[in-house]
Short mmCIF file of C-alpha atoms in Angstrom, two decimals:
data_model
loop_
_atom_site.label_atom_id
_atom_site.label_comp_id
_atom_site.label_asym_id
_atom_site.label_seq_id
_atom_site.Cartn_x
_atom_site.Cartn_y
_atom_site.Cartn_z
CA MET U 1129 -24.21 -31.62 -27.22
CA ASP U 1130 -21.78 -31.89 -24.36
CA GLY U 1131 -23.88 -33.39 -21.76
CA ARG U 1132 -24.55 -29.85 -19.77
CA LEU U 1133 -27.56 -29.56 -18.40
CA MET U 1134 -29.74 -26.83 -20.47
CA VAL U 1135 -31.29 -24.53 -17.78
CA ASP U 1136 -31.08 -20.85 -17.21
CA LYS U 1137 -29.11 -21.22 -14.15
CA VAL U 1138 -27.10 -24.31 -12.88
CA THR U 1139 -27.62 -24.49 -8.87
CA SER U 1140 -26.03 -26.47 -6.13
CA SER U 1141 -29.08 -28.90 -5.91
CA ASP U 1142 -28.51 -29.56 -9.49
CA VAL U 1143 -24.90 -30.46 -8.85
CA ALA U 1144 -25.68 -32.77 -5.66
CA ARG U 1145 -28.32 -34.69 -8.13
CA ARG U 1146 -25.28 -34.95 -10.64
CA ALA U 1147 -22.77 -36.22 -8.23
CA GLY U 1148 -25.01 -38.22 -6.12
CA VAL U 1149 -23.88 -36.48 -2.93
CA SER U 1150 -26.23 -34.10 -0.61
CA GLN U 1151 -26.15 -30.40 -1.24
CA SER U 1152 -24.50 -29.96 2.02
CA ALA U 1153 -21.29 -31.86 0.83
CA VAL U 1154 -21.80 -29.49 -2.60
CA SER U 1155 -21.40 -26.70 -0.27
CA ARG U 1156 -18.50 -28.12 1.98
CA VAL U 1157 -16.66 -28.77 -1.21
CA PHE U 1158 -16.61 -24.98 -2.43
CA THR U 1159 -15.76 -23.71 0.79
CA PRO U 1160 -12.55 -23.08 1.57
CA GLY U 1161 -11.31 -24.67 4.85
CA ALA U 1162 -14.32 -27.13 4.76
CA SER U 1163 -13.48 -30.75 5.16
CA ALA U 1164 -14.83 -33.28 1.94
CA SER U 1165 -13.21 -36.30 1.21
CA ALA U 1166 -11.23 -37.07 -1.73
CA THR U 1167 -14.11 -38.78 -3.05
CA THR U 1168 -16.75 -36.69 -2.60
CA ARG U 1169 -14.61 -33.73 -3.93
CA ASN U 1170 -13.92 -35.28 -7.28
CA LYS U 1171 -17.62 -36.51 -7.63
CA VAL U 1172 -18.70 -33.01 -6.99
CA MET U 1173 -16.26 -31.00 -8.95
CA LYS U 1174 -16.76 -33.64 -12.14
CA ALA U 1175 -20.16 -32.99 -11.73
CA ALA U 1176 -19.86 -29.16 -11.67
CA GLU U 1177 -17.46 -29.09 -14.90
CA ASP U 1178 -20.30 -31.12 -16.64
CA LEU U 1179 -23.15 -28.98 -15.52
CA GLY U 1180 -20.83 -25.51 -16.06
CA TYR U 1181 -21.51 -24.49 -12.45
CA ARG U 1182 -19.92 -21.93 -10.63
CA PRO U 1183 -20.78 -21.37 -7.05
CA ASN U 1184 -22.63 -18.08 -6.40
CA THR U 1185 -20.36 -16.39 -3.70
CA LEU U 1186 -22.79 -13.59 -2.32
CA ALA U 1187 -25.48 -16.53 -1.88
CA ARG U 1188 -23.14 -18.56 0.11
CA ALA U 1189 -22.13 -15.15 1.95
CA MET U 1190 -25.67 -14.72 3.19
CA ILE U 1191 -26.03 -18.07 4.42
CA THR U 1192 -22.69 -18.20 6.25
CA GLY U 1193 -22.01 -14.62 6.92
CA LYS U 1194 -18.48 -14.89 5.47
CA SER U 1195 -17.77 -13.55 1.80
CA ARG U 1196 -13.92 -14.47 1.90
CA VAL U 1197 -13.50 -11.19 0.17
CA ILE U 1198 -11.38 -8.35 1.51
CA GLY U 1199 -12.61 -4.82 0.32
CA VAL U 1200 -9.51 -2.80 -0.78
CA VAL U 1201 -9.83 1.11 -0.77
CA VAL U 1202 -6.56 2.93 -2.56
CA ALA U 1203 -6.39 6.71 -3.67
CA TYR U 1204 -4.07 6.74 -6.57
CA LEU U 1205 -1.87 4.12 -8.59
CA GLU U 1206 0.33 6.64 -10.12
CA ASN U 1207 3.37 5.84 -7.27
CA GLN U 1208 4.65 2.44 -8.52
CA PHE U 1209 4.42 1.53 -4.96
CA TYR U 1210 0.72 1.03 -4.51
CA PRO U 1211 0.32 -1.50 -8.06
CA MET U 1212 3.11 -3.55 -6.28
CA ALA U 1213 1.32 -3.19 -2.89
CA LEU U 1214 -1.98 -4.40 -4.32
CA GLU U 1215 -0.29 -7.48 -6.44
CA TYR U 1216 1.34 -9.01 -3.23
CA LEU U 1217 -1.98 -8.33 -1.11
CA ASP U 1218 -3.87 -9.97 -3.57
CA ARG U 1219 -1.54 -12.90 -3.85
CA ALA U 1220 -1.32 -13.32 0.13
CA LEU U 1221 -4.64 -13.03 0.80
CA LYS U 1222 -5.58 -15.87 -2.15
CA GLU U 1223 -3.41 -18.01 -0.43
CA ARG U 1224 -5.26 -17.58 2.72
CA GLY U 1225 -8.53 -18.09 0.71
CA TYR U 1226 -9.78 -14.94 0.18
CA HIS U 1227 -10.11 -12.59 -3.01
CA ILE U 1228 -9.83 -8.56 -3.03
CA LEU U 1229 -12.54 -6.16 -4.41
CA LEU U 1230 -10.90 -3.01 -5.52
CA PHE U 1231 -12.37 0.52 -4.92
CA MET U 1232 -10.42 3.69 -5.88
CA ALA U 1233 -11.06 6.79 -4.10
CA LYS U 1234 -9.62 10.31 -2.93
CA ASN U 1235 -8.65 11.59 0.45
CA ASP U 1236 -12.07 13.42 0.80
CA ASP U 1237 -15.33 12.56 2.26
CA SER U 1238 -16.01 10.07 -0.39
CA VAL U 1239 -13.97 7.67 1.38
CA GLY U 1240 -16.61 7.39 3.72
CA GLN U 1241 -19.50 6.73 0.91
CA ILE U 1242 -17.04 4.02 -0.59
CA VAL U 1243 -16.56 2.20 2.76
CA GLU U 1244 -20.28 2.36 3.09
CA GLU U 1245 -20.87 0.65 -0.53
CA LEU U 1246 -18.06 -1.85 0.53
CA MET U 1247 -20.00 -2.62 3.88
CA SER U 1248 -23.01 -3.69 1.41
CA TYR U 1249 -20.91 -5.95 -0.39
CA GLN U 1250 -20.85 -8.10 2.82
CA VAL U 1251 -16.82 -8.01 2.59
CA ASP U 1252 -15.09 -9.67 5.47
CA GLY U 1253 -12.79 -6.85 6.08
CA ILE U 1254 -11.35 -3.50 4.68
CA ILE U 1255 -7.48 -2.44 3.63
CA THR U 1256 -7.38 1.10 3.33
CA ALA U 1257 -3.97 2.02 1.30
CA SER U 1258 -2.91 5.75 0.73
CA VAL U 1259 -6.21 7.11 2.26
CA ASP U 1260 -7.25 8.15 5.55
CA MET U 1261 -10.14 7.03 7.70
CA SER U 1262 -11.82 9.10 10.14
CA ASN U 1263 -12.83 7.66 13.74
CA ASP U 1264 -16.38 8.04 12.65
CA ILE U 1265 -16.00 5.80 9.54
CA ALA U 1266 -13.83 3.09 11.46
CA LYS U 1267 -16.93 2.89 13.94
CA ARG U 1268 -19.31 2.33 11.82
CA CYS U 1269 -17.34 -0.58 10.20
CA ASP U 1270 -16.70 -2.15 13.89
CA ASP U 1271 -20.27 -1.77 14.69
CA ALA U 1272 -21.30 -3.65 11.12
CA GLY U 1273 -18.54 -6.32 12.64
CA ILE U 1274 -15.79 -5.39 9.70
CA PRO U 1275 -12.64 -5.23 10.70
CA VAL U 1276 -10.77 -2.47 8.87
CA ILE U 1277 -6.58 -1.95 8.62
CA MET U 1278 -4.83 1.01 7.12
CA PHE U 1279 -1.90 0.10 5.09
CA ASN U 1280 1.06 2.79 4.43
CA ARG U 1281 -1.23 5.34 6.51
CA GLY U 1282 -1.81 5.59 10.43
CA GLN U 1283 -3.48 7.73 13.05
CA GLU U 1284 -2.14 9.20 16.13
CA THR U 1285 -5.66 8.68 17.74
CA GLY U 1286 -7.96 5.81 17.80
CA ASP U 1287 -7.45 2.37 17.71
CA LEU U 1288 -7.50 1.26 14.04
CA ALA U 1289 -5.10 -1.24 13.19
CA GLN U 1290 -2.46 -0.20 10.86
CA VAL U 1291 0.76 -1.25 9.24
CA THR U 1292 3.41 1.39 8.21
CA SER U 1293 7.09 1.36 7.63
CA ASP U 1294 9.16 3.12 10.38
CA ASN U 1295 8.97 6.70 8.48
CA VAL U 1296 10.38 8.91 11.59
CA GLU U 1297 13.44 6.50 11.94
CA GLY U 1298 13.78 5.85 7.85
CA ALA U 1299 13.77 9.93 7.41
CA ARG U 1300 16.09 10.42 10.01
CA ALA U 1301 18.33 8.27 8.62
CA VAL U 1302 18.39 10.15 5.68
CA ALA U 1303 19.15 13.38 7.69
CA HIS U 1304 21.87 11.58 9.27
CA PHE U 1305 23.40 9.95 5.71
CA LEU U 1306 23.20 13.69 3.53
CA ALA U 1307 24.48 15.49 6.83
CA SER U 1308 27.53 13.11 7.15
CA ALA U 1309 28.12 13.73 3.63
CA GLY U 1310 28.87 17.27 4.24
CA HIS U 1311 25.84 18.94 2.98
CA LYS U 1312 24.51 21.86 4.67
CA LYS U 1313 21.87 23.30 2.76
CA ILE U 1314 19.47 20.42 2.70
CA ALA U 1315 15.78 21.01 1.49
CA HIS U 1316 12.79 18.68 2.00
CA ILE U 1317 10.38 18.12 -0.46
CA SER U 1318 7.99 16.23 1.80
CA GLY U 1319 4.96 14.10 0.98
CA TRP U 1320 1.27 15.38 1.77
CA GLN U 1321 1.41 17.08 4.91
CA ASP U 1322 -2.43 15.92 5.85
CA SER U 1323 -1.09 12.54 5.64
CA SER U 1324 0.71 10.10 8.49
CA THR U 1325 3.19 9.12 5.98
CA GLY U 1326 4.42 13.07 5.08
CA LEU U 1327 4.20 14.33 8.31
CA GLU U 1328 6.27 11.46 9.99
CA ARG U 1329 8.75 11.57 7.34
CA MET U 1330 9.23 15.42 7.95
CA ARG U 1331 9.43 14.86 11.71
CA GLY U 1332 12.08 12.48 11.26
CA PHE U 1333 14.01 14.47 8.82
CA VAL U 1334 13.69 17.61 10.88
CA GLU U 1335 15.17 15.61 14.27
CA GLY U 1336 17.48 13.92 12.37
CA LEU U 1337 18.93 17.48 11.27
CA LYS U 1338 19.06 18.75 14.42
CA GLU U 1339 21.16 15.97 15.83
CA HIS U 1340 23.68 17.45 13.31
CA ASP U 1341 22.77 20.93 14.63
CA LEU U 1342 21.44 21.71 11.20
CA ALA U 1343 17.58 23.06 10.29
CA PRO U 1344 16.42 22.04 7.00
CA PHE U 1345 17.19 24.84 4.10
CA THR U 1346 13.25 24.96 3.26
CA VAL U 1347 10.29 22.56 4.01
CA GLU U 1348 7.59 22.39 0.83
CA ASP U 1349 4.82 20.32 0.43
CA GLY U 1350 5.16 18.12 -2.75
CA LYS U 1351 1.66 16.15 -1.91
CA TYR U 1352 2.97 13.02 -3.52
CA ASN U 1353 2.45 14.74 -6.66
CA GLN U 1354 5.06 14.85 -9.45
CA GLN U 1355 3.91 17.98 -11.01
CA GLU U 1356 3.93 20.14 -7.48
CA ALA U 1357 7.51 18.32 -6.83
CA SER U 1358 8.76 19.30 -10.15
CA ALA U 1359 7.64 23.05 -9.50
CA ILE U 1360 8.99 23.31 -6.14
CA ALA U 1361 12.35 21.83 -7.25
CA ARG U 1362 12.33 24.55 -10.19
CA LYS U 1363 11.78 27.26 -8.20
CA LEU U 1364 14.08 26.21 -5.34
CA CYS U 1365 17.02 25.03 -7.77
CA SER U 1366 16.91 27.98 -10.42
CA VAL U 1367 18.59 30.42 -7.90
CA ALA U 1368 21.83 31.07 -7.08
CA ASP U 1369 21.14 29.98 -3.35
CA ARG U 1370 19.88 26.89 -4.01
CA PRO U 1371 20.02 24.03 -1.99
CA ASP U 1372 22.88 21.48 -2.09
CA ALA U 1373 20.98 18.30 -1.39
CA ILE U 1374 17.27 17.66 -1.37
CA PHE U 1375 15.20 14.49 0.38
CA VAL U 1376 11.98 13.99 -1.32
CA GLY U 1377 9.22 12.03 0.24
CA ASN U 1378 8.74 9.25 -1.93
CA ASP U 1379 10.26 8.07 -5.28
CA HIS U 1380 7.59 9.35 -7.24
CA MET U 1381 8.15 12.59 -6.79
CA ALA U 1382 11.94 12.03 -6.81
CA PHE U 1383 12.13 11.10 -10.34
CA ALA U 1384 10.31 14.24 -11.47
CA VAL U 1385 12.27 16.41 -9.11
CA MET U 1386 15.85 14.87 -10.70
CA ASP U 1387 14.21 14.90 -14.52
CA THR U 1388 13.77 18.74 -13.69
CA LEU U 1389 16.93 19.36 -12.07
CA ARG U 1390 19.20 17.68 -15.11
CA PHE U 1391 16.94 18.31 -17.95
CA GLU U 1392 15.41 21.85 -17.48
CA LEU U 1393 18.08 23.43 -15.14
CA GLY U 1394 20.85 21.58 -16.47
CA LEU U 1395 22.29 20.95 -12.90
CA SER U 1396 24.27 17.76 -12.07
CA VAL U 1397 23.06 15.09 -9.89
CA PRO U 1398 24.65 14.46 -7.57
CA ASN U 1399 27.78 17.13 -7.95
CA ASP U 1400 25.48 20.08 -7.77
CA VAL U 1401 22.43 18.53 -5.72
CA SER U 1402 22.29 15.40 -4.34
CA ILE U 1403 18.71 13.48 -4.21
CA VAL U 1404 17.33 10.95 -1.55
CA GLY U 1405 13.93 9.51 -2.23
CA TYR U 1406 11.47 7.04 -0.06
CA ASP U 1407 10.31 3.76 -0.95
CA ASP U 1408 12.70 2.05 -3.13
CA VAL U 1409 10.46 1.30 -5.99
CA PRO U 1410 11.84 -0.83 -9.04
CA ILE U 1411 12.53 1.95 -10.94
CA ALA U 1412 14.75 3.61 -8.66
CA ALA U 1413 17.19 0.70 -9.25
CA TRP U 1414 17.66 1.93 -13.25
CA PRO U 1415 20.39 3.21 -14.22
CA ALA U 1416 18.66 6.53 -15.43
CA TYR U 1417 17.70 7.08 -11.99
CA ASP U 1418 20.12 5.38 -9.43
CA LEU U 1419 18.17 6.66 -6.57
CA THR U 1420 19.47 6.48 -3.08
CA THR U 1421 16.20 5.79 -1.14
CA ILE U 1422 14.57 4.25 1.98
CA ARG U 1423 13.51 1.12 1.08
CA GLN U 1424 9.83 0.20 2.27
CA PRO U 1425 9.73 -3.37 2.99
CA ILE U 1426 6.57 -4.10 1.10
CA ASN U 1427 6.88 -8.22 2.06
CA LYS U 1428 7.04 -7.81 5.37
CA MET U 1429 4.16 -4.64 5.23
CA VAL U 1430 1.61 -7.02 3.50
CA THR U 1431 2.61 -10.21 5.32
CA ALA U 1432 1.55 -7.99 8.75
CA THR U 1433 -1.32 -6.49 7.21
CA VAL U 1434 -2.72 -9.84 6.22
CA ASP U 1435 -1.54 -11.53 9.59
CA VAL U 1436 -3.36 -8.70 11.45
CA LEU U 1437 -6.86 -8.34 9.40
CA LEU U 1438 -7.36 -12.01 9.24
CA ALA U 1439 -6.63 -12.65 12.71
CA ARG U 1440 -9.66 -10.03 13.67
CA ILE U 1441 -11.73 -11.81 11.10
CA GLU U 1442 -11.11 -15.20 12.42
CA ARG U 1443 -10.27 -15.05 16.00
CA GLY U 1444 -11.43 -11.70 16.87
CA ALA U 1445 -8.04 -10.84 17.75
CA ALA U 1446 -7.42 -6.78 18.75
CA SER U 1447 -6.07 -4.28 16.68
CA GLU U 1448 -2.36 -4.00 16.24
CA ARG U 1449 -0.10 -0.93 15.22
CA ILE U 1450 2.93 -2.14 13.67
CA GLN U 1451 6.19 -0.38 12.36
CA ILE U 1452 8.48 -1.81 10.15
CA PRO U 1453 12.09 -0.57 9.85
CA GLY U 1454 13.65 -0.27 6.34
CA PRO U 1455 17.00 -0.01 5.41
CA LEU U 1456 18.64 3.39 3.38
CA LYS U 1457 19.36 1.59 -0.10
CA ILE U 1458 22.56 3.55 -1.38
CA ARG U 1459 23.21 4.26 -4.94
CA GLY U 1460 24.46 7.28 -6.96
CA SER U 1461 22.29 9.76 -6.73
CA ALA U 1462 23.69 11.21 -3.58
CA ARG U 1463 27.04 11.86 -2.47
CA LYS U 1464 28.03 9.63 -0.23
CA PRO U 1465 30.20 10.09 3.09
CA LYS U 1466 33.42 9.17 3.34
CA GLY U 1467 33.67 5.48 4.99
CA PHE U 1468 29.72 5.71 5.54
CA THR U 1469 27.69 2.22 6.43
CA THR U 1470 24.19 1.79 7.12
#
């Protein structure tokens, strides 16, 4: 026997008796940010170890009104940007004494159902990544006292907190880069045009081309889907009158476009067609792709998201709408303008 208390479930009262302290002292030791002396903390942790005690987070939430849990809703993880973002969010929140509860969703009515379910878990806040939130869902969360922030998505209306890269200016920089390299027939395979990111990147790109007295060769909705993007690239580039450059709405699609051009159509990137993406996920730097792309400043975006959300949770701060600029990372997938500097 190792001295553990042989009961069905060890409680904080059992730990308090073993440690010779009050039950409230046990609660303080296991509450992030609460004060407890080193002596008390050592006694409680030793007793908890002996008894095999683990604090009941949900029970504590019912007492304190705070679960220290943040709900995260994400639509899809195929795009490498989002697993990276989740890893950074988890790390940043843990450093502040919070944990994440992850739910997968689609960009449809199920988002509202999932948010309702998260609210039943008494989460302290909600982060949505790659999904859109209706004003009705946001109001229900607000009425329940649960702050919500959108990561890498935005709303034109409403006052929901959101953090994005500066999609318009990033796409404008792509247009300037390609036009300055002498491209005249520049196509755009956009991100999902029902999303703020897809629309903003398309708008910035069109506006940027206009500054060079150019219009897009064509704009096609790739829906942030590799199969869709591949099919569009095949259609556009299998004819004689093809684009000489393509701006693809994210790296995830850009990889599929490059593979289609090179391995199915036998075209050279960038000699026949220049390709530029958006995100700068790690694979973009691999020699197999060497993708010129706009870097989403993921560390800054995650830091801003956590700061804004926790300020709302802990201090009742107002919502913020933050856009963070990202640089153009020039590699080998697109023809470079002579003497071009970012």
